[in-house]
CSV table of C-alpha atoms in Angstrom, one decimal:
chain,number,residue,atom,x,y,z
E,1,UNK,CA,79.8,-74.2,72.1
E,2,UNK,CA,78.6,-71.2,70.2
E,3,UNK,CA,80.4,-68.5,68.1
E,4,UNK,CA,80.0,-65.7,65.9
E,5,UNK,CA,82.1,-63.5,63.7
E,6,UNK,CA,81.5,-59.6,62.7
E,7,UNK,CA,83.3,-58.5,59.6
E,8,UNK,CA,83.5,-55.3,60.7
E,9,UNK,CA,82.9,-52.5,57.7
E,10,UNK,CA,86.2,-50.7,56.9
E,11,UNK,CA,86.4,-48.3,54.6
E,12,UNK,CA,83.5,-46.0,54.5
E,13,UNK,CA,84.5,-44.8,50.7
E,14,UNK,CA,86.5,-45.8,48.5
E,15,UNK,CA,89.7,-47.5,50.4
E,16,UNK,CA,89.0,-51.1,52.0
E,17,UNK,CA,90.4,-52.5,55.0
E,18,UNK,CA,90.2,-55.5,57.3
E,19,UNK,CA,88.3,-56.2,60.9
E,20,UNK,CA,87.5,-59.4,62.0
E,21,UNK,CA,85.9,-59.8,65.6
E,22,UNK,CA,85.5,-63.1,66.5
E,23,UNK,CA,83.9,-64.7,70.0
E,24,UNK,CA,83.0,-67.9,70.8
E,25,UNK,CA,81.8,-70.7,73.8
E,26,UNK,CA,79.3,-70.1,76.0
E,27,UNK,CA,77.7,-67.2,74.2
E,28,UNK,CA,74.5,-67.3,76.7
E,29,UNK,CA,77.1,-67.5,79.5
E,30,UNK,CA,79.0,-64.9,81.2
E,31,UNK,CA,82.1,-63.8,79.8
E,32,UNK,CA,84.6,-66.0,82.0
E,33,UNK,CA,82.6,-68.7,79.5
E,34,UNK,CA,83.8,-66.7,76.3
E,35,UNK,CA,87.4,-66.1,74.4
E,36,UNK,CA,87.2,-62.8,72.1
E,37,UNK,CA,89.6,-62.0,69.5
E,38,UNK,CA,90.5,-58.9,67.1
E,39,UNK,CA,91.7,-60.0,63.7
E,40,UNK,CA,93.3,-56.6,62.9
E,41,UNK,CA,92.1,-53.0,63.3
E,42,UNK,CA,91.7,-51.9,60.0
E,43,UNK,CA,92.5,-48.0,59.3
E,44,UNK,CA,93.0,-45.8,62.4
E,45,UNK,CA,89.5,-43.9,62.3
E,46,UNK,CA,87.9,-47.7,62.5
E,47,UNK,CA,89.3,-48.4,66.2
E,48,UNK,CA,86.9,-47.0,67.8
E,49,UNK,CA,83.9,-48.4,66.0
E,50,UNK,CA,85.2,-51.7,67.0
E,51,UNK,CA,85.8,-50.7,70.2
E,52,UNK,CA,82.5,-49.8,70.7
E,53,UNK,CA,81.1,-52.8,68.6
E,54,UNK,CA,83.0,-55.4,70.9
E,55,UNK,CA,81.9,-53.3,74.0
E,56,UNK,CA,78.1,-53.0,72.8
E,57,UNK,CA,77.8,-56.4,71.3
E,58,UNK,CA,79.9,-58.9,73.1
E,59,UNK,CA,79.3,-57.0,77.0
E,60,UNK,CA,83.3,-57.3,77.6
E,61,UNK,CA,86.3,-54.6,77.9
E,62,UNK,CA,88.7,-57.6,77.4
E,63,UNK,CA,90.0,-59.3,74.4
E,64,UNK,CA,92.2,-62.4,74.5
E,65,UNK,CA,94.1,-61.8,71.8
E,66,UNK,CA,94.4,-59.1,69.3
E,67,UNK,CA,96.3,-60.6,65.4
E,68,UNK,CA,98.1,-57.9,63.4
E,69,UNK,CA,98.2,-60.4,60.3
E,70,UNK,CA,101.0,-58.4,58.7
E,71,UNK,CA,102.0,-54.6,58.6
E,72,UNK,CA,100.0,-53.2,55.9
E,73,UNK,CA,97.8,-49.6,57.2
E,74,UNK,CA,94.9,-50.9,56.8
E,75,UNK,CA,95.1,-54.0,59.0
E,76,UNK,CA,97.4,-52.5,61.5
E,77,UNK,CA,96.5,-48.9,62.6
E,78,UNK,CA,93.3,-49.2,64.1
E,79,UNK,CA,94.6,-51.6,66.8
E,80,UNK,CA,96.4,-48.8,68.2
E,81,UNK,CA,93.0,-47.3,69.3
E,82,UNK,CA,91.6,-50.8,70.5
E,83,UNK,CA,95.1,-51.7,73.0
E,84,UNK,CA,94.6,-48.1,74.3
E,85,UNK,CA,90.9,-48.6,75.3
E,86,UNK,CA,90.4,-52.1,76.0
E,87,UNK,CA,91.8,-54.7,78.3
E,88,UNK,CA,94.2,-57.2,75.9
E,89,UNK,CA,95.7,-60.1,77.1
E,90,UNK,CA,98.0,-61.4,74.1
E,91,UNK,CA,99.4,-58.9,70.8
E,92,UNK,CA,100.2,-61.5,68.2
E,93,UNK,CA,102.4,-59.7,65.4
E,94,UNK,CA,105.5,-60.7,63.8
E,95,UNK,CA,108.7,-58.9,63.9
E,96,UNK,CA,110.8,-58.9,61.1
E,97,UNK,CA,112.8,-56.4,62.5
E,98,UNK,CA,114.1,-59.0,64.5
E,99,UNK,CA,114.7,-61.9,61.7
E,100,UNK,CA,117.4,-60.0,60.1
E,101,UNK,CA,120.1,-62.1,60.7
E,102,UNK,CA,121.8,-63.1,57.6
E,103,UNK,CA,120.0,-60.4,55.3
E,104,UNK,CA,122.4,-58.7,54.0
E,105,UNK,CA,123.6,-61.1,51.8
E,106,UNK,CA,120.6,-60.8,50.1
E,107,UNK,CA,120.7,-57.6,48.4
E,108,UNK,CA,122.5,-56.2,45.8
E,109,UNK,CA,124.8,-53.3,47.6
E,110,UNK,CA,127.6,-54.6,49.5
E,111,UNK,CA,127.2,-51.9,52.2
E,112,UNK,CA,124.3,-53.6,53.7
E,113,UNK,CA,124.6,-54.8,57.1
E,114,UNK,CA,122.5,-56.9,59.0
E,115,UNK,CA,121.6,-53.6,61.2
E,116,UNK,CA,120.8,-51.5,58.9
E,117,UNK,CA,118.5,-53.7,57.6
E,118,UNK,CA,116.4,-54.5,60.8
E,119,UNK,CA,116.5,-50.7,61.3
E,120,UNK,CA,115.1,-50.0,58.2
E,121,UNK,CA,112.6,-52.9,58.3
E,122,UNK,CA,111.7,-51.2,61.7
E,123,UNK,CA,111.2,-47.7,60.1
E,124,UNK,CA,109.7,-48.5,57.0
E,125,UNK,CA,106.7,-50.7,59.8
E,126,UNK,CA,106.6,-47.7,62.2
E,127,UNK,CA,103.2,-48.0,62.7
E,128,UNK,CA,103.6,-52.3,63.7
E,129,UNK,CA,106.8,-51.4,65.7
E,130,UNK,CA,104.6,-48.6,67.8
E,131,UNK,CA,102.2,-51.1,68.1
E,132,UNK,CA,104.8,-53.6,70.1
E,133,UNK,CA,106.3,-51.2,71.9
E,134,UNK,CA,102.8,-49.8,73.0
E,135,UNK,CA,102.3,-53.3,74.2
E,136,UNK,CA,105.3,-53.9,76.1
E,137,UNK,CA,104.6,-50.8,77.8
E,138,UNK,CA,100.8,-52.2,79.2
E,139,UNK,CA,102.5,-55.2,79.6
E,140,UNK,CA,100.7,-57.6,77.1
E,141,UNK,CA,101.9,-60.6,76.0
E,142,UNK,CA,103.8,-60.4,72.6
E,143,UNK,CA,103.2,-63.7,70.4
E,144,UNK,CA,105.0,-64.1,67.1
E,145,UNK,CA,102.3,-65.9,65.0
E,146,UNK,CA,103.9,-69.1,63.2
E,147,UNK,CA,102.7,-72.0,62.5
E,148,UNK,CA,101.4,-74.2,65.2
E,149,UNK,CA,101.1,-71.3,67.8
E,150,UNK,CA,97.7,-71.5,69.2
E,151,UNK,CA,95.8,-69.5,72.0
E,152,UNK,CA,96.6,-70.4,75.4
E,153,UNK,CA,97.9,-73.9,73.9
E,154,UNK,CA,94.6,-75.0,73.1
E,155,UNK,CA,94.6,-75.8,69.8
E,156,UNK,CA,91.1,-74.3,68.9
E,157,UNK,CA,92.6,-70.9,67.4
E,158,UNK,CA,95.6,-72.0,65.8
E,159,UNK,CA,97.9,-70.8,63.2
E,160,UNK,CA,98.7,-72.7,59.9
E,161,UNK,CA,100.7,-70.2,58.5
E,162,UNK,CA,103.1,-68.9,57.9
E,163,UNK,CA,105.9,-71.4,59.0
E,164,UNK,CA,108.8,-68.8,60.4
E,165,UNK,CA,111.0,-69.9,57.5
E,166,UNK,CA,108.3,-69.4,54.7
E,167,UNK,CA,108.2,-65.8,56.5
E,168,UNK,CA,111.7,-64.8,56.7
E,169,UNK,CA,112.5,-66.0,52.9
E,170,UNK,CA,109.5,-62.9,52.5
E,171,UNK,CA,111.2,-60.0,54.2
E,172,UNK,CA,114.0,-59.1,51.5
E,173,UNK,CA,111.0,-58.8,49.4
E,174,UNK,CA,109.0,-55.8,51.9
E,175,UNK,CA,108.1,-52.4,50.7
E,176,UNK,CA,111.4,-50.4,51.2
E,177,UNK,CA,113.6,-53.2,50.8
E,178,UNK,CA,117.0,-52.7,48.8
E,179,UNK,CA,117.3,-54.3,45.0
E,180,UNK,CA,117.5,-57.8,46.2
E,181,UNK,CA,120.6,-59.7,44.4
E,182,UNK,CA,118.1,-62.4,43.3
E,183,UNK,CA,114.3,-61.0,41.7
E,184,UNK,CA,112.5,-63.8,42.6
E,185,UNK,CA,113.6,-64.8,45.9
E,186,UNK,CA,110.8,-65.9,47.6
E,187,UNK,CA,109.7,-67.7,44.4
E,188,UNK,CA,107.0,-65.3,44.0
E,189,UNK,CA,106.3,-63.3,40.8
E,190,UNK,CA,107.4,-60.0,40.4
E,191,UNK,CA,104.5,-57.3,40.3
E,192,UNK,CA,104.8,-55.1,37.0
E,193,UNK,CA,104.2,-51.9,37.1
E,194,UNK,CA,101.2,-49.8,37.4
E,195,UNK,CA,99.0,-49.4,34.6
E,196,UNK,CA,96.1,-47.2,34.1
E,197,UNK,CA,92.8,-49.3,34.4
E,198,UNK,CA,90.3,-49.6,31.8
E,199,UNK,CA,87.0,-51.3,32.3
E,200,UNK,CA,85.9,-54.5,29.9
E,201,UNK,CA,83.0,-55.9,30.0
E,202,UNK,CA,83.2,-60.5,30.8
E,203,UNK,CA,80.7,-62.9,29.8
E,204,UNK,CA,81.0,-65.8,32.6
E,205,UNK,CA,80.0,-69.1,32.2
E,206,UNK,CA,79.0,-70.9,35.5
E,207,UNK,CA,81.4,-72.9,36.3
E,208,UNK,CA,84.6,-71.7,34.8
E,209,UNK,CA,87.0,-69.6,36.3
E,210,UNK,CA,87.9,-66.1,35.0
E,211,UNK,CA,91.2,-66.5,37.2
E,212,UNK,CA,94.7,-68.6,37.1
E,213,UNK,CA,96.9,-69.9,39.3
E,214,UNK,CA,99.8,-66.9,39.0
E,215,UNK,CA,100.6,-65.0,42.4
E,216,UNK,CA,101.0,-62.3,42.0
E,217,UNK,CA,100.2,-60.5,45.1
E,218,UNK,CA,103.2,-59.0,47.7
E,219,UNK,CA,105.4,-60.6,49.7
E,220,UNK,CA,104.1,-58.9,52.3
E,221,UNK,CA,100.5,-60.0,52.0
E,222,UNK,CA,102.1,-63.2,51.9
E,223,UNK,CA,103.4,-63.0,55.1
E,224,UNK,CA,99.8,-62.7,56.4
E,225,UNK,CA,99.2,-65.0,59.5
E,226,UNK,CA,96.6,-67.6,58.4
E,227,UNK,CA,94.5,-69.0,61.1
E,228,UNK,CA,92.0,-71.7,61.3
E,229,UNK,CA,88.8,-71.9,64.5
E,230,UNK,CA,87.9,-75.0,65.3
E,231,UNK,CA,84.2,-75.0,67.0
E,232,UNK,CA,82.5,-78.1,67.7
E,233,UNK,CA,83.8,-79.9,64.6
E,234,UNK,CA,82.9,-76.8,62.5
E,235,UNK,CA,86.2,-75.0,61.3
E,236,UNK,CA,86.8,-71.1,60.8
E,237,UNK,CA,89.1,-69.8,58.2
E,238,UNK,CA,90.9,-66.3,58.2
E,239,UNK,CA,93.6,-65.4,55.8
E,240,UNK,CA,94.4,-61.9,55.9
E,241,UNK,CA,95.5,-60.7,52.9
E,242,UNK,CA,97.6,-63.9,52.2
E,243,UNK,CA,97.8,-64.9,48.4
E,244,UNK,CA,98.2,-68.6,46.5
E,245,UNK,CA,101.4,-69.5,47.2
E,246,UNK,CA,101.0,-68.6,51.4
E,247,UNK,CA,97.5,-70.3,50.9
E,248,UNK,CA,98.6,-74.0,49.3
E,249,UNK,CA,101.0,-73.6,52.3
E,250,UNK,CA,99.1,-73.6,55.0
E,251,UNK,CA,96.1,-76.1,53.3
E,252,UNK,CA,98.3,-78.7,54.3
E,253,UNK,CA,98.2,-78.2,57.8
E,254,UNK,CA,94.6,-77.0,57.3
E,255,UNK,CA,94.1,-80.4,55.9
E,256,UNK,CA,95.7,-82.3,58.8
E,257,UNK,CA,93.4,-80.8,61.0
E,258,UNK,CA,90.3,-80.6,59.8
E,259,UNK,CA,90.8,-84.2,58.9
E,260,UNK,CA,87.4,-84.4,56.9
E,261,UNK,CA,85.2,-82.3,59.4
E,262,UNK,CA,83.4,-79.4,57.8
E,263,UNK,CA,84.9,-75.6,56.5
E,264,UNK,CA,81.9,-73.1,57.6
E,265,UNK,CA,83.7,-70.0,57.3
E,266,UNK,CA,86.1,-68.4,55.4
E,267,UNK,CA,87.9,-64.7,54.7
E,268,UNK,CA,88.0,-64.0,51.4
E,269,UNK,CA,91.6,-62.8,51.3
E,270,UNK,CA,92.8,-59.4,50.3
E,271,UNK,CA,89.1,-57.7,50.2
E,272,UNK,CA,88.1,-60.0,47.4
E,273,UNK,CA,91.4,-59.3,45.0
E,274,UNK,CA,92.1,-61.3,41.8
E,275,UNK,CA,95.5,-61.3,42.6
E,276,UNK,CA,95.1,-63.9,45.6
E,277,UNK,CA,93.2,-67.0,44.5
E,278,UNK,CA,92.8,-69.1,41.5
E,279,UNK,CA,91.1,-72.2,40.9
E,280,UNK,CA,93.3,-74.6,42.2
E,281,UNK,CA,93.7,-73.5,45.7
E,282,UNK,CA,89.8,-72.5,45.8
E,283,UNK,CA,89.5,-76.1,44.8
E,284,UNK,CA,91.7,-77.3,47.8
E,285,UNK,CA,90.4,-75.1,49.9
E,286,UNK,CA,85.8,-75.2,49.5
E,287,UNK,CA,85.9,-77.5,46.9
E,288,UNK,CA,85.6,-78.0,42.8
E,289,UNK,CA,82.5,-76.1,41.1
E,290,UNK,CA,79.1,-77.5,41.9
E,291,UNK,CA,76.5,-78.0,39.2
E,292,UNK,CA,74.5,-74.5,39.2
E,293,UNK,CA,71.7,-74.5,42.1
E,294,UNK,CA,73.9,-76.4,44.3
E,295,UNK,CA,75.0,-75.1,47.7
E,296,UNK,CA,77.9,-75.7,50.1
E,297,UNK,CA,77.1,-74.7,53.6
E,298,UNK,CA,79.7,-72.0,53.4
E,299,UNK,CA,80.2,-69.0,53.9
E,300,UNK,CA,82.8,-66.4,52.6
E,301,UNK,CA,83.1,-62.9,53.6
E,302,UNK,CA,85.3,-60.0,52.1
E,303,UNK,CA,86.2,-57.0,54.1
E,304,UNK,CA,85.3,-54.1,51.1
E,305,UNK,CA,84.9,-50.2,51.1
E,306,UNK,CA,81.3,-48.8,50.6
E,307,UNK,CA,82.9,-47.7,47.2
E,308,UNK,CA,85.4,-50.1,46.5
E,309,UNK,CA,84.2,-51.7,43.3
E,310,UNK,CA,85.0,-53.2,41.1
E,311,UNK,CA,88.3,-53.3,42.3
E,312,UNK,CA,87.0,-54.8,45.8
E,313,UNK,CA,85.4,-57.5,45.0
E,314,UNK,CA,86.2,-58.6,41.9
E,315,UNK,CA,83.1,-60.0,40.0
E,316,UNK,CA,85.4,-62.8,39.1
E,317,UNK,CA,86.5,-63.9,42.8
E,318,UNK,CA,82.9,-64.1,43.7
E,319,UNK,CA,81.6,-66.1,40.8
E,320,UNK,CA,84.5,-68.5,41.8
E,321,UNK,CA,83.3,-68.9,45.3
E,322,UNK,CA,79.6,-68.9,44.1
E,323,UNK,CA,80.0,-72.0,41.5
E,324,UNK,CA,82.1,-74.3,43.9
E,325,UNK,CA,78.2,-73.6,45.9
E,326,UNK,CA,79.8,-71.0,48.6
E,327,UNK,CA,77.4,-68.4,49.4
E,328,UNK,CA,79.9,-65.6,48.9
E,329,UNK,CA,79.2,-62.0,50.1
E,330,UNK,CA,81.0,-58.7,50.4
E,331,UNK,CA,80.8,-55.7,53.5
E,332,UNK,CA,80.7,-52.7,51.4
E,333,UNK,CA,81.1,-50.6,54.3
E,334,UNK,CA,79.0,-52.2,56.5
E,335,UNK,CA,79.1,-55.1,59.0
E,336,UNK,CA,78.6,-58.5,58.2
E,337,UNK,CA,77.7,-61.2,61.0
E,338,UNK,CA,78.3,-65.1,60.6
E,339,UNK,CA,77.1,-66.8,63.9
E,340,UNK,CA,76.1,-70.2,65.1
E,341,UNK,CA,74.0,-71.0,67.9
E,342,UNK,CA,74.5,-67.1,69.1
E,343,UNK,CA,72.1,-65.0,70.5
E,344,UNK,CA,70.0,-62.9,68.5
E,345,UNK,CA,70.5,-59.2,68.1
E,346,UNK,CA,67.6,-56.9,67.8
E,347,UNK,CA,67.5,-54.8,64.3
E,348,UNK,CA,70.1,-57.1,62.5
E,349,UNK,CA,68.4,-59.2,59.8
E,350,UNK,CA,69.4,-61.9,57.2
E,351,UNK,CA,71.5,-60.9,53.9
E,352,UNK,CA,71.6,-62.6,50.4
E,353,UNK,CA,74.9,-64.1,49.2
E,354,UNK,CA,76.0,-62.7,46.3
E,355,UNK,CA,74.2,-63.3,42.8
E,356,UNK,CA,76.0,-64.9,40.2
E,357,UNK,CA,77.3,-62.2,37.7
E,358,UNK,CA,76.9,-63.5,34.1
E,359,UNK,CA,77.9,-60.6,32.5
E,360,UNK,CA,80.0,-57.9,34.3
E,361,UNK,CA,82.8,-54.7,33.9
E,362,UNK,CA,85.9,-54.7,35.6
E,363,UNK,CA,89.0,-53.4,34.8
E,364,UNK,CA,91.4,-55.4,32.9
């Protein structure tokens, strides 16, 4: 079996979203020989690039299975585009306007009710709840993504997280939520406020981390549906914009699974933020820092705006990748192809990972 992946550039200036196209098995073959799936849609004014990307480069109108990994805009709007002008089989996309049973309990104002709650969950995620609704209209199949789900019960494209509780101790913790009666409820660390961001310049030293082991990302990013590709003993690893603590929950599974075989591929979450790894999960997950010259045969790919440093990458996410010997590398606008055994396409050419960054700005 063969398979390739296009991280598709989102986020022609200065905001960066997420596309991931992804095909694989008999790539020489016709396309009864092939599964194809959208890992979100990035911004609205990206559907129809990938539209015409998956119709240009993988000859097909039909897509197994398209993965809203979690509500945020620029993962979820441009599938709206892509279920209007393509043939979809499965939407997988959670619904936590459905898992509010019980919620109200969890905030502060005794006037909550469990309804209000779903019905504001379903307001404040208009643009997901469209999204299903647009589906059950066309009449795809709706798939809420926890773990162990997998496509057509296959177990090559298979979810390792989140599990459906991990996800519902999340929701009091959305966007647009009331004052929960509890600030850390999920466990999670509270984000501060914003601050305005001043750039300092970091001396790096190969091999040590300028990151910890604090989440601090959203609850919602945690909530992002991790999925792992298994291909001929070679696995594929997308994790939307999921941070530590949904991460070291799903390398257990991920573990399981893989039992020893090979990581190829991997997403670097949340466009290449600081706020989602640290050195102990990148250790669980690639593997501890490598003496300098040495390579893993990895690869790791962050979905970036043309104009989206430093903030997207971080100097300091890539240096981690590139010490542990992952040849780490960022869209910047532009698409990205990972591939093995696929056929060749005329005018694309190799591109160099990343270079280490021994001395770099980025804001503090």
């Amino acid at each position: 079996m063969e398979y390739e992946i296009d991280v598709i550039g989102v986020g022609k200036e200065s905001k960066s979203g997420d596309a991931i196209a992804v095909r694989w098995g008999n790539l020489h073959g016709g396309c009864d020989e092939q599964k194809v799936v959208l890992i979100d849609g990035g911004f609205q004014e990206s559907g129809q690039d990938i539209v015409n990307h998956i119709k240009h480069y993988y000859e097909t109108t039909r897509i197994d299975a398209i993965v809203s990994t979690h509500p945020d805009q620029d993962h979820v709007n441009g599938l709206h585009v892509v279920l209007d002008e393509l043939t979809v089989k499965q939407l997988w996309i959670h619904k936590p306007w459905e898992h509010n049973q019980g919620l109200s309990g969890k905030f502060l104002d005794g006037r909550i009710t469990d309804e209000s709650v779903g019905r504001r969950l379903k307001e404040s995620l208009e643009s997901a709840s469209n999204l299903v609704g647009k589906a059950i209209k066309k009449g795809v199949h709706i798939v809420e993504p926890f773990r162990g789900i997998s496509l057509y019960n296959q177990g090559e494209f298979i979810v390792i997280g989140p599990t459906k509780e991990f996800y519902e101790s999340l929701i009091p913790e959305f966007d647009g939520m009331p004052e929960a009666n509890t600030k850390i409820a999920s466990g999670l660390i509270k984000l501060a406020g914003k601050a305005t961001p001043t750039l300092k310049r970091y001396m790096s030293t190969w091999g040590v981390d300028a990151l910890d082991d604090n989440d601090t990302t959203s609850a919602k990013n945690n909530s992002s549906t991790i999925i792992l590709l298994a291909v001929d003993d070679q696995y594929l690893l997308f994790t939307g914009d999921a941070g530590i603590t949904a991460l070291n929950n799903a390398a257990d599974q991920l573990d399981a699974i893989r039992n020893g075989a090979p990581l190829r591929f991997i997403q670097i979450p949340h466009h290449g933020s600081r706020r989602n790894v640290g050195p102990t999960i990148l250790n669980r997950l690639v593997g501890e820092p490598v003496l300098e010259g040495e390579k893993r045969p990895i690869s790791a790919i962050a979905s970036t705006a043309k104009k989206g440093d430093p903030k997207h990458p971080r100097k300091a996410v890539m240096n981690a990748l590139t010490h542990r010997g992952v040849s780490a590398m960022a869209t910047r606008g532009k698409t990205i192809r990972h591939h093995y055994n696929a056929p060749k396409r005329e005018g694309w050419t190799s591109i160099e990972p990343e270079a280490y960054y021994y001395v770099y700005d980025d804001e503090e």
